[in-house]
XYZ file of C-alpha atoms in Angstrom:
685
model
C -35.907 11.997 -46.571
C -32.605 12.322 -48.279
C -31.104 9.046 -49.803
C -28.081 8.998 -47.578
C -30.355 8.705 -44.393
C -32.425 5.754 -45.545
C -29.830 3.135 -44.142
C -29.993 4.823 -40.681
C -33.639 4.833 -40.721
C -33.930 1.070 -41.730
C -31.529 0.145 -39.053
C -33.600 2.053 -36.424
C -36.831 0.627 -37.694
C -35.655 -2.944 -37.561
C -34.247 -2.472 -34.191
C -37.463 -1.387 -32.815
C -39.486 -3.817 -34.788
C -37.665 -7.108 -34.062
C -39.548 -8.930 -31.097
C -37.170 -9.098 -28.146
C -38.487 -12.498 -27.121
C -37.112 -14.027 -30.418
C -33.439 -12.957 -29.735
C -33.060 -12.251 -26.057
C -33.051 -14.344 -22.898
C -32.903 -18.127 -22.347
C -35.990 -18.858 -24.726
C -34.324 -16.895 -27.548
C -34.713 -18.760 -31.010
C -31.286 -19.694 -32.174
C -32.267 -19.255 -35.806
C -33.589 -15.738 -35.238
C -30.418 -14.722 -33.215
C -28.195 -16.023 -36.230
C -30.322 -14.287 -38.706
C -30.038 -11.136 -36.757
C -26.135 -11.391 -36.714
C -25.826 -12.235 -40.336
C -27.971 -9.212 -41.311
C -25.923 -6.957 -39.059
C -22.691 -8.261 -40.541
C -24.131 -7.578 -44.048
C -24.439 -3.811 -43.118
C -20.958 -4.157 -41.611
C -19.400 -5.672 -44.719
C -21.125 -3.103 -46.774
C -19.320 -0.422 -44.880
C -16.170 -2.195 -44.729
C -15.863 -2.556 -48.659
C -16.381 1.144 -49.022
C -13.834 1.820 -46.094
C -11.082 -0.204 -47.655
C -11.626 0.827 -51.236
C -12.511 4.545 -51.081
C -11.019 5.958 -47.843
C -7.233 5.187 -47.670
C -4.817 7.909 -47.691
C -4.210 9.295 -50.902
C -0.858 10.116 -52.519
C 0.669 13.281 -51.377
C -0.974 13.103 -47.984
C 1.383 14.333 -45.296
C 3.441 11.784 -43.109
C 1.663 12.798 -40.018
C -1.904 12.737 -41.441
C -1.332 9.479 -43.038
C 0.008 8.076 -39.893
C -3.075 9.121 -38.193
C -5.248 7.703 -40.844
C -3.455 4.193 -40.917
C -3.603 4.140 -37.077
C -7.364 4.381 -37.270
C -7.602 1.814 -39.894
C -5.705 -0.587 -37.980
C -7.580 0.158 -34.744
C -10.901 -0.135 -36.707
C -10.006 -3.377 -38.393
C -8.898 -5.199 -35.026
C -12.464 -3.821 -33.532
C -14.486 -5.500 -36.384
C -12.585 -8.662 -36.081
C -13.106 -8.749 -32.462
C -16.965 -7.989 -33.253
C -16.973 -10.828 -35.545
C -15.627 -13.194 -32.881
C -18.112 -11.799 -30.380
C -21.062 -12.380 -32.861
C -19.825 -16.008 -33.487
C -19.520 -16.617 -29.787
C -23.037 -15.242 -29.184
C -24.662 -17.220 -32.154
C -24.545 -20.462 -29.945
C -25.614 -19.751 -26.430
C -26.055 -22.685 -24.067
C -28.286 -22.912 -21.027
C -27.389 -25.572 -18.624
C -30.128 -24.965 -15.866
C -32.519 -27.677 -17.117
C -29.654 -30.209 -17.039
C -28.703 -28.803 -13.472
C -32.267 -29.448 -12.373
C -32.427 -32.973 -13.738
C -28.966 -33.671 -11.809
C -30.049 -32.186 -8.653
C -33.189 -34.240 -8.722
C -31.232 -37.348 -9.303
C -28.656 -36.351 -6.687
C -31.263 -35.877 -4.058
C -33.017 -39.260 -4.824
C -29.640 -41.037 -4.142
C -28.584 -42.390 -0.708
C -26.583 -39.575 1.048
C -23.726 -41.922 1.482
C -23.371 -42.374 -2.077
C -22.908 -38.938 -3.052
C -19.338 -37.908 -4.213
C -16.964 -36.347 -1.722
C -15.853 -32.829 -2.350
C -12.771 -30.943 -1.162
C -13.494 -27.115 -0.688
C -10.447 -24.797 -1.176
C -10.603 -21.399 0.162
C -7.647 -19.415 -1.086
C -6.360 -16.431 0.885
C -3.372 -14.257 1.302
C -4.050 -10.984 2.962
C -7.758 -10.501 3.394
C -9.053 -9.720 6.885
C -11.493 -11.595 9.112
C -14.493 -9.480 7.860
C -13.965 -10.943 4.417
C -12.960 -14.390 5.316
C -15.544 -15.197 7.956
C -18.479 -14.847 5.397
C -16.848 -17.271 3.023
C -15.962 -19.801 5.815
C -19.483 -19.782 7.039
C -20.858 -20.107 3.592
C -18.798 -23.149 2.879
C -19.691 -24.681 6.295
C -23.445 -24.261 5.429
C -23.392 -26.037 2.006
C -26.140 -28.391 1.670
C -24.304 -31.597 1.351
C -24.121 -34.750 3.467
C -21.992 -34.573 6.584
C -18.509 -36.079 5.952
C -18.693 -35.619 2.242
C -17.600 -32.079 1.988
C -14.162 -30.788 3.602
C -13.467 -27.213 4.016
C -9.784 -26.304 3.662
C -8.553 -22.627 4.218
C -5.433 -22.201 2.112
C -3.378 -19.430 4.008
C -0.445 -18.017 2.004
C -0.528 -15.141 4.716
C 0.603 -17.736 7.182
C -1.475 -15.885 9.838
C -1.796 -17.385 13.327
C -5.051 -15.722 14.155
C -6.684 -17.417 11.045
C -5.244 -20.595 12.173
C -7.061 -20.148 15.532
C -10.096 -19.175 13.975
C -10.309 -22.316 11.757
C -9.802 -24.410 14.552
C -12.361 -22.845 16.356
C -14.907 -23.279 13.419
C -13.823 -26.863 12.831
C -12.463 -26.247 9.251
C -8.892 -27.502 8.002
C -5.983 -25.000 7.882
C -3.141 -25.239 5.340
C -0.091 -23.311 4.708
C 3.176 -24.250 2.678
C 6.779 -23.391 2.819
C 6.957 -20.807 0.235
C 4.390 -18.656 -1.908
C 5.710 -19.800 -5.193
C 3.257 -19.141 -8.337
C 0.998 -17.146 -6.075
C -2.630 -18.484 -5.843
C -1.881 -21.361 -8.618
C 0.816 -22.574 -6.314
C -1.383 -22.415 -3.246
C -4.093 -24.573 -4.809
C -1.529 -26.994 -6.351
C -0.197 -27.541 -2.716
C -3.494 -28.317 -1.537
C -4.359 -30.737 -4.398
C -1.260 -32.628 -3.553
C -2.435 -32.947 0.065
C -5.942 -34.141 -0.574
C -7.670 -36.654 -2.410
C -11.336 -36.357 -2.908
C -12.845 -36.933 -6.386
C -13.992 -33.300 -6.747
C -12.425 -30.023 -5.503
C -14.292 -26.772 -5.199
C -12.263 -23.450 -5.372
C -13.387 -20.285 -3.613
C -11.754 -16.955 -3.673
C -11.514 -15.502 -0.120
C -14.435 -13.289 -0.717
C -16.935 -15.611 -2.500
C -19.637 -17.172 -0.490
C -21.470 -20.239 -1.771
C -25.132 -20.467 -1.543
C -26.450 -23.473 0.288
C -27.545 -25.431 -2.863
C -24.353 -24.670 -4.916
C -23.294 -28.552 -4.884
C -26.589 -29.933 -5.593
C -27.077 -27.575 -8.546
C -23.557 -28.120 -9.963
C -22.463 -31.668 -9.377
C -25.100 -33.187 -11.530
C -23.234 -31.647 -14.615
C -20.461 -34.064 -14.020
C -22.584 -36.971 -15.259
C -21.043 -36.099 -18.658
C -17.680 -37.656 -18.489
C -16.092 -35.139 -20.746
C -16.945 -32.226 -18.245
C -13.639 -31.263 -16.323
C -15.017 -28.249 -14.809
C -18.255 -26.479 -13.567
C -17.963 -22.747 -13.544
C -20.439 -20.450 -11.564
C -20.779 -16.860 -12.486
C -19.340 -14.102 -10.317
C -22.187 -12.331 -8.726
C -21.681 -9.341 -6.164
C -23.262 -8.178 -3.056
C -21.710 -4.910 -3.049
C -21.628 -2.023 -5.555
C -18.648 -1.615 -7.987
C -16.700 1.344 -8.113
C -18.758 2.761 -10.965
C -22.181 2.112 -9.494
C -21.053 3.375 -5.956
C -19.361 6.612 -7.293
C -22.492 7.413 -9.402
C -25.202 6.141 -6.661
C -26.704 3.808 -9.563
C -26.413 0.465 -7.730
C -30.223 0.128 -8.319
C -30.216 1.303 -11.653
C -27.200 -0.027 -13.511
C -25.776 -3.658 -13.478
C -22.178 -4.095 -12.567
C -19.631 -3.882 -15.448
C -19.193 -7.807 -15.555
C -22.929 -8.666 -16.146
C -22.597 -8.571 -20.062
C -19.684 -11.219 -19.760
C -21.307 -13.525 -17.146
C -24.948 -13.295 -18.391
C -24.411 -13.495 -22.016
C -20.816 -14.034 -23.230
C -19.972 -16.959 -20.944
C -23.341 -18.815 -22.120
C -22.168 -18.180 -25.892
C -18.688 -19.471 -25.106
C -20.177 -22.486 -23.442
C -22.147 -23.407 -26.668
C -18.794 -23.777 -28.533
C -17.384 -25.677 -25.453
C -15.048 -22.419 -24.796
C -16.236 -21.411 -21.544
C -13.512 -21.117 -19.063
C -12.594 -21.349 -15.450
C -12.811 -18.049 -13.600
C -10.630 -18.668 -10.684
C -13.475 -18.846 -8.052
C -16.876 -20.582 -7.974
C -15.674 -23.713 -9.759
C -15.705 -27.412 -9.216
C -13.057 -29.534 -10.898
C -12.917 -33.107 -11.583
C -9.760 -34.598 -10.069
C -9.304 -37.187 -12.785
C -9.316 -34.359 -15.277
C -6.464 -32.510 -13.307
C -4.618 -35.713 -13.055
C -4.674 -36.007 -16.970
C -2.885 -32.631 -17.262
C -0.268 -33.345 -14.785
C -1.998 -33.056 -11.190
C -1.980 -29.392 -10.959
C -2.890 -25.989 -12.440
C -0.473 -24.544 -15.098
C 1.668 -21.752 -13.746
C 2.877 -20.055 -16.935
C 0.292 -17.209 -16.683
C -1.042 -15.229 -13.484
C -4.351 -16.156 -15.002
C -4.012 -19.879 -14.365
C -7.619 -20.424 -14.751
C -7.826 -19.596 -18.480
C -4.509 -21.548 -18.933
C -6.126 -24.483 -16.979
C -9.270 -24.737 -19.206
C -6.929 -24.718 -22.352
C -4.976 -27.667 -20.884
C -8.181 -29.542 -20.115
C -9.381 -29.032 -23.712
C -6.215 -30.609 -25.218
C -6.957 -33.400 -23.216
C -10.650 -33.792 -24.140
C -12.241 -32.019 -21.282
C -14.566 -29.029 -21.230
C -15.769 -26.423 -18.772
C -19.634 -26.294 -18.342
C -20.987 -22.867 -17.371
C -24.058 -22.863 -15.144
C -25.493 -19.219 -15.208
C -27.128 -19.127 -11.786
C -26.602 -16.972 -8.884
C -25.068 -19.607 -6.457
C -22.155 -17.626 -5.076
C -21.838 -13.968 -4.138
C -18.671 -12.119 -3.679
C -17.115 -8.679 -3.367
C -16.703 -6.432 -6.564
C -13.613 -4.186 -6.235
C -14.493 -1.830 -3.373
C -12.495 1.066 -4.704
C -10.996 2.505 -7.995
C -7.532 1.455 -7.012
C -8.627 -2.050 -6.329
C -10.551 -2.108 -9.796
C -7.254 -0.951 -11.468
C -5.108 -3.613 -9.843
C -7.509 -6.332 -10.720
C -8.114 -5.208 -14.554
C -4.222 -4.831 -15.119
C -3.681 -8.184 -13.623
C -6.278 -9.824 -15.904
C -4.935 -8.180 -18.897
C -1.338 -9.211 -18.238
C -2.362 -12.839 -17.569
C -4.483 -12.919 -20.806
C -1.493 -11.522 -22.957
C 1.082 -13.850 -21.256
C -0.765 -16.676 -22.724
C -0.118 -15.583 -26.148
C 3.870 -16.533 -25.486
C 3.155 -20.013 -23.968
C 3.137 -23.212 -25.770
C -0.031 -24.114 -23.515
C -1.628 -20.977 -24.840
C -4.257 -20.371 -27.544
C -1.440 -20.349 -30.265
C 0.046 -23.510 -29.174
C -0.676 -26.916 -30.717
C -3.906 -29.206 -30.022
C -6.730 -26.511 -30.284
C -9.670 -26.210 -32.629
C -9.618 -23.017 -34.694
C -12.722 -21.618 -32.804
C -10.901 -22.048 -29.477
C -7.837 -20.317 -30.838
C -10.030 -17.450 -31.873
C -12.156 -17.340 -28.496
C -8.994 -17.382 -26.324
C -7.162 -14.581 -28.222
C -6.870 -11.661 -25.853
C -8.021 -9.221 -28.669
C -10.293 -7.130 -26.317
C -7.449 -6.300 -23.872
C -5.191 -5.078 -26.752
C -7.676 -3.479 -28.860
C -10.125 -1.910 -26.277
C -7.534 0.729 -24.833
C -6.676 1.872 -28.587
C -10.773 2.030 -29.445
C -11.214 4.284 -26.429
C -8.328 6.501 -27.341
C -9.512 6.705 -30.855
C -13.132 7.308 -29.854
C -12.285 10.402 -27.524
C -9.300 11.930 -29.228
C -10.139 11.575 -33.020
C -12.642 14.556 -33.109
C -10.379 16.789 -31.119
C -7.219 15.944 -33.225
C -9.321 16.549 -36.353
C -10.627 19.942 -35.068
C -7.230 21.166 -34.335
C -5.393 19.829 -37.587
C -8.152 19.821 -40.250
C -7.254 16.222 -41.021
C -10.405 13.769 -41.918
C -10.946 10.670 -40.003
C -11.995 9.114 -43.356
C -9.700 10.369 -45.981
C -11.889 11.648 -48.974
C -15.171 10.796 -47.580
C -18.120 13.092 -47.479
C -20.510 13.750 -44.769
C -23.185 12.058 -46.704
C -21.076 8.869 -47.222
C -20.536 8.729 -43.509
C -24.001 9.087 -42.662
C -24.880 6.515 -45.395
C -22.172 3.741 -44.718
C -20.233 4.171 -41.331
C -23.178 5.346 -38.911
C -25.544 2.566 -40.046
C -22.860 -0.139 -39.275
C -22.047 1.270 -35.872
C -25.796 1.751 -34.975
C -26.550 -1.965 -36.290
C -23.826 -3.274 -34.120
C -24.914 -1.553 -31.033
C -28.638 -2.276 -31.611
C -27.806 -6.036 -32.104
C -25.802 -6.402 -28.875
C -28.692 -4.477 -27.124
C -31.388 -6.813 -28.555
C -29.529 -9.901 -27.480
C -28.357 -8.602 -24.311
C -31.066 -6.075 -23.067
C -30.140 -6.450 -19.312
C -26.470 -6.568 -19.465
C -25.106 -4.487 -22.370
C -25.269 -0.704 -22.172
C -23.045 1.143 -24.632
C -22.712 4.335 -22.843
C -21.783 2.747 -19.383
C -19.468 0.256 -21.040
C -17.576 2.891 -22.794
C -17.300 5.175 -19.751
C -16.068 2.115 -17.880
C -13.499 1.400 -20.498
C -12.224 4.874 -20.609
C -11.857 5.040 -16.821
C -9.192 2.307 -16.689
C -7.557 2.800 -19.970
C -4.794 4.884 -18.621
C -3.917 2.075 -16.086
C -4.387 -0.818 -18.270
C -2.755 0.439 -21.379
C 0.731 0.453 -20.096
C 0.282 -2.977 -18.667
C -0.802 -4.173 -22.111
C 2.307 -2.570 -23.827
C 4.885 -3.793 -21.080
C 3.474 -7.105 -21.148
C 3.420 -7.526 -25.167
C 7.317 -6.435 -24.693
C 8.121 -8.348 -21.763
C 5.427 -11.035 -20.951
C 6.946 -12.293 -17.641
C 9.002 -10.996 -14.786
C 6.439 -8.309 -13.179
C 5.352 -8.238 -9.607
C 2.185 -10.069 -8.787
C -0.559 -7.940 -7.195
C -3.468 -9.377 -5.207
C -6.861 -7.204 -5.625
C -7.084 -5.596 -2.163
C -10.338 -6.430 -0.323
C -12.085 -5.351 2.700
C -10.423 -2.787 4.776
C -7.217 -2.941 2.453
C -9.341 -1.834 -0.567
C -9.530 1.739 0.882
C -12.272 3.984 -0.098
C -13.424 7.529 -0.416
C -10.564 8.296 -2.886
C -10.309 10.852 -5.744
C -8.577 9.661 -8.832
C -6.920 13.125 -9.683
C -5.505 11.867 -12.862
C -9.072 10.991 -14.354
C -10.161 14.522 -13.078
C -7.480 16.499 -14.663
C -6.870 14.697 -17.960
C -10.592 14.860 -18.823
C -10.568 18.580 -17.997
C -7.703 19.054 -20.478
C -9.651 17.296 -23.258
C -12.823 18.674 -22.722
C -11.328 22.088 -23.024
C -9.407 21.277 -26.054
C -12.488 19.834 -27.632
C -14.615 23.015 -26.667
C -11.880 25.322 -28.008
C -11.772 23.424 -31.221
C -15.409 23.784 -31.703
C -15.190 27.295 -30.986
C -12.330 28.113 -33.478
C -14.110 25.933 -36.151
C -17.498 27.641 -35.725
C -15.945 30.994 -37.033
C -15.477 31.059 -41.123
C -12.333 32.934 -40.616
C -10.608 31.020 -38.182
C -11.763 27.734 -39.233
C -9.126 24.803 -39.485
C -11.401 22.139 -41.009
C -11.653 22.785 -44.722
C -14.663 20.460 -45.445
C -17.500 22.213 -44.094
C -19.663 19.271 -44.516
C -17.420 17.394 -41.807
C -17.892 20.067 -39.214
C -21.499 18.997 -38.033
C -20.362 15.268 -37.563
C -17.031 16.293 -35.845
C -19.009 18.728 -33.625
C -21.596 15.824 -32.678
C -18.549 13.461 -32.128
C -16.706 16.002 -29.974
C -19.701 16.487 -27.746
C -20.123 12.895 -27.266
C -16.497 12.748 -26.225
C -17.013 15.671 -23.625
C -19.937 13.905 -22.303
C -18.105 10.677 -21.959
C -15.280 12.559 -20.243
C -17.707 14.414 -17.856
C -19.113 11.155 -16.751
C -15.484 9.758 -16.160
C -14.877 12.708 -14.085
C -18.116 11.877 -11.892
C -17.063 8.144 -11.667
C -13.328 9.435 -10.334
C -14.673 10.747 -7.134
C -15.589 8.217 -4.521
C -17.823 9.199 -1.734
C -17.041 8.430 1.877
C -19.000 5.428 2.848
C -19.188 5.123 6.700
C -21.010 1.681 6.740
C -19.371 -0.991 4.633
C -21.759 -3.875 5.550
C -24.221 -4.429 2.839
C -27.989 -4.405 3.465
C -30.525 -6.845 2.272
C -34.254 -6.869 1.917
C -35.568 -9.119 4.801
C -39.048 -8.342 5.832
C -39.632 -10.647 8.808
C -41.168 -9.904 12.158
C -39.324 -8.869 15.107
C -39.968 -7.254 18.594
C -38.611 -4.087 20.122
C -38.463 -2.848 23.583
C -37.312 0.467 25.325
C -36.716 0.702 29.115
C -39.917 2.557 29.630
C -42.337 0.482 27.079
C -43.417 -3.028 26.960
C -42.434 -4.874 23.826
C -43.694 -3.830 20.303
C -44.268 -5.891 17.295
C -42.385 -4.496 14.374
C -40.869 -5.663 11.039
C -37.119 -5.841 10.078
C -37.358 -4.517 6.655
C -33.516 -4.325 5.755
C -30.922 -6.239 7.631
C -27.029 -6.237 7.669
C -24.473 -7.663 9.742
C -24.215 -4.549 11.876
C -27.764 -3.013 11.797
C -31.121 -2.796 10.385
C -34.155 -0.640 9.382
C -37.205 -1.338 11.575
C -40.748 -0.709 10.456
C -43.742 -0.044 12.687
C -47.388 -0.059 11.691
C -47.718 3.586 12.641
C -45.335 6.448 13.284
C -47.247 6.977 16.562
C -45.654 3.768 17.778
C -41.961 5.084 17.250
C -40.306 5.540 20.545
C -39.221 9.067 20.905
C -35.972 10.367 22.512
C -34.301 7.016 23.142
C -30.832 6.127 22.294
C -31.231 2.264 22.796
C -33.570 -0.790 21.830
C -33.819 -4.282 22.730
C -34.359 -5.800 19.374
C -35.536 -9.512 19.197
C -35.302 -11.305 15.738
C -36.531 -14.973 15.552
C -33.588 -17.382 15.056
C -31.178 -14.627 15.793
C -32.292 -13.756 19.372
C -31.923 -10.624 21.480
C -29.641 -7.755 20.297
C -28.852 -4.536 21.923
C -29.376 -1.835 19.208
C -28.427 1.844 19.111
C -30.937 4.334 17.639
C -29.256 5.982 14.750
C -32.119 7.892 13.288
C -35.971 7.462 12.783
C -38.188 8.989 9.954
C -41.828 8.430 9.837
C -42.532 4.838 11.121
C -39.074 3.662 10.550
C -35.964 3.363 12.653
C -32.499 3.001 11.713
C -30.344 1.068 14.342
C -26.870 -0.352 14.581
C -26.214 -3.480 16.567
C -23.813 -3.522 19.695
C -21.684 -6.543 20.228
C -23.553 -9.399 18.742
C -22.267 -12.790 19.841
C -20.189 -14.830 17.508
C -23.100 -17.520 17.184
C -25.494 -14.679 16.355
C -23.076 -13.180 13.713
C -22.627 -16.665 12.227
C -26.501 -17.080 12.018
C -26.852 -13.674 10.356
C -24.038 -14.532 7.787
C -25.677 -17.599 6.951
C -29.274 -15.982 6.628
C -28.010 -13.011 4.609
C -25.458 -14.450 2.373
C -26.100 -18.228 1.773
C -29.854 -18.334 1.156
C -30.225 -16.778 -2.038
C -30.922 -13.216 -1.008
C -30.212 -10.535 -3.848
C -29.577 -7.031 -2.948
C -28.550 -6.266 -6.563
C -31.920 -6.058 -8.122
C -32.063 -3.135 -10.657
C -35.220 -1.010 -10.862
C -36.494 -0.122 -14.453
C -35.229 3.164 -15.934
C -32.956 4.551 -18.633
C -29.222 4.084 -17.701
C -28.120 6.347 -20.342
C -30.354 9.071 -18.698
C -29.189 8.186 -15.203
C -25.387 8.483 -16.376
C -26.097 11.937 -17.900
C -27.742 13.173 -14.832
C -24.741 12.089 -12.775
C -22.588 14.739 -14.606
C -24.726 17.422 -12.785
C -25.364 15.574 -9.259
C -23.119 14.604 -6.437
C -23.421 11.174 -4.749
C -23.454 11.853 -0.982
C -23.544 9.103 1.533
C -25.966 9.848 4.524
C -24.164 9.612 7.921
C -25.640 8.975 11.294
C -27.409 11.926 12.833
C -25.629 11.263 16.217
C -22.737 9.197 17.229
C -23.574 5.688 18.828
C -23.188 5.424 22.523
C -19.994 3.489 23.566
C -22.056 0.890 25.575
C -25.668 -0.083 26.190
C -27.142 0.890 29.499
C -27.290 -1.555 32.364
C -31.230 -2.211 31.754
C -30.358 -3.139 28.178
C -27.495 -5.558 28.978
C -29.811 -7.176 31.553
C -32.528 -7.507 29.105
C -30.497 -9.076 26.685
C -29.122 -11.741 28.954
C -32.699 -12.331 30.214
C -34.122 -12.771 26.672
C -30.931 -15.058 25.822
C -31.632 -17.300 28.603
C -35.188 -17.566 27.870
C -34.527 -18.882 24.437
C -31.997 -21.412 25.391
């Protein structure tokens, strides 16, 4: 083996030999994790010493080439600094589940009348009833003594229908005279009108699980805890999962942050409020003036910084205690990420932000919005550098030989990616992460640049949800731009493959640039695949249910069956044998224990399974379905074992088509079925 390949071989060998149990998961050994980070950073430092001493532009380099080289150096320096902060963050992960269990046991031993009272705020602006009803049902189903939890719907949309719905459900309804400061102002208005010692904040689409309060409230035994934050988990596919058809293979794009980074931040007392799924101690809020800060549109992070300055920390409980909606379309995702980027950057200009007085150095570092600023330029450099070099003959590393790149730069990159894969094997996937970043760079970068120049005075945009989110869209910009770049890369490779037309002078760098260009072309091809959203006819998410039911037709007696999957609007029903499946019928009477009789239209059947859609469930049945599906810990996001990288590569050559019903549902159930539903309903009263 050539000497210059030895470092790569060593990095790969160590990555394969390190026992995963030592560095990953809740039982990771802190010393092993820190030793891994130190070893990785030693490889990085070895590379950086060479980078800054041997590869700077030399005298006589043209202005354009020198500008290009210095751009890469600056971007790379910021990337490595951000990586160092990430390694520092992950070196001290904190798991609060054991403390939550101790707290829950203590709370359940207490007299219910002695448990603390909690106000539950559901902030809403323009979400429709299909979104809000689940959150309201979940808040009402919380396991907490009666009279000790009060649900408030905070409606900045001032909608009469929502006021009537709240009155019917028995929850409080608040509006205010204006919509100043958006969500922060909405919550502040509710804080001023309520008085319980704790308040819980839910976005309009986040549904708490029934044990949320018992799991989280015990962490407030520590007087310095001002906020308890729960991760954001989702019951639907995010745009990338949906558009590639990889929901059961690939985790959503926020898992690395919520499963790994936030636990690391908590170890340094730097976890932060994430807007929804949090409980706040009212006395902590009073210590900072009685309300959320309003200087940034990411008021949640600013709130955490304000509390840190008063000695209160945010504790993070990494448990699936609430589920919500991931962005339901590409356009919704772009709006969300641009808002997050703008809010994080706005904090740089505020005295209450990470550069203001009263914070420890580690908190300043961990709250800098470096990722939002650096990531767009990193993606641009990753994709465009080989294309630029192939067409100009410039070198990405001035004076560097191919052997030096293979000996120094490649090992540093591999060591970094391998380390993150080792410590976060279920949430960090480099290819998926890079594709996702590339997808929203054209939308986020203008926001980043505009906010750096002018931090305030921009329009506030709410992430559209439900019917407002749209769907079935094609992001044409992310179709055409990748095509242009792929063609440029391919033509650059073709030109440099011929000695007579070659532009790159150093023949040793051509294989590296070729490999890099191919990687860029693959990334761009996957981005194109993500940019096409399939038409989704049924939006309601299905959950594994596996509970008995009975079905009946007009001509047959009731058959015992199994509800295999269930949603608010339909089910997949399985029978013991395909011979039992009713043939040539459009309607069934389906009776599910605890739900009761439902008229169901047969969509299709295959083998021993029948797909049905429900017709006109009662409001009581719908409420019960929402509680059963969304508040009792059911998880429809479980990933199957498999190679995510291979699945992403395969997506380039496949089309994600959503199945549609084989025939349109009838408009109304027949008389016999209406009579059967009424009879069954009366018999269960």
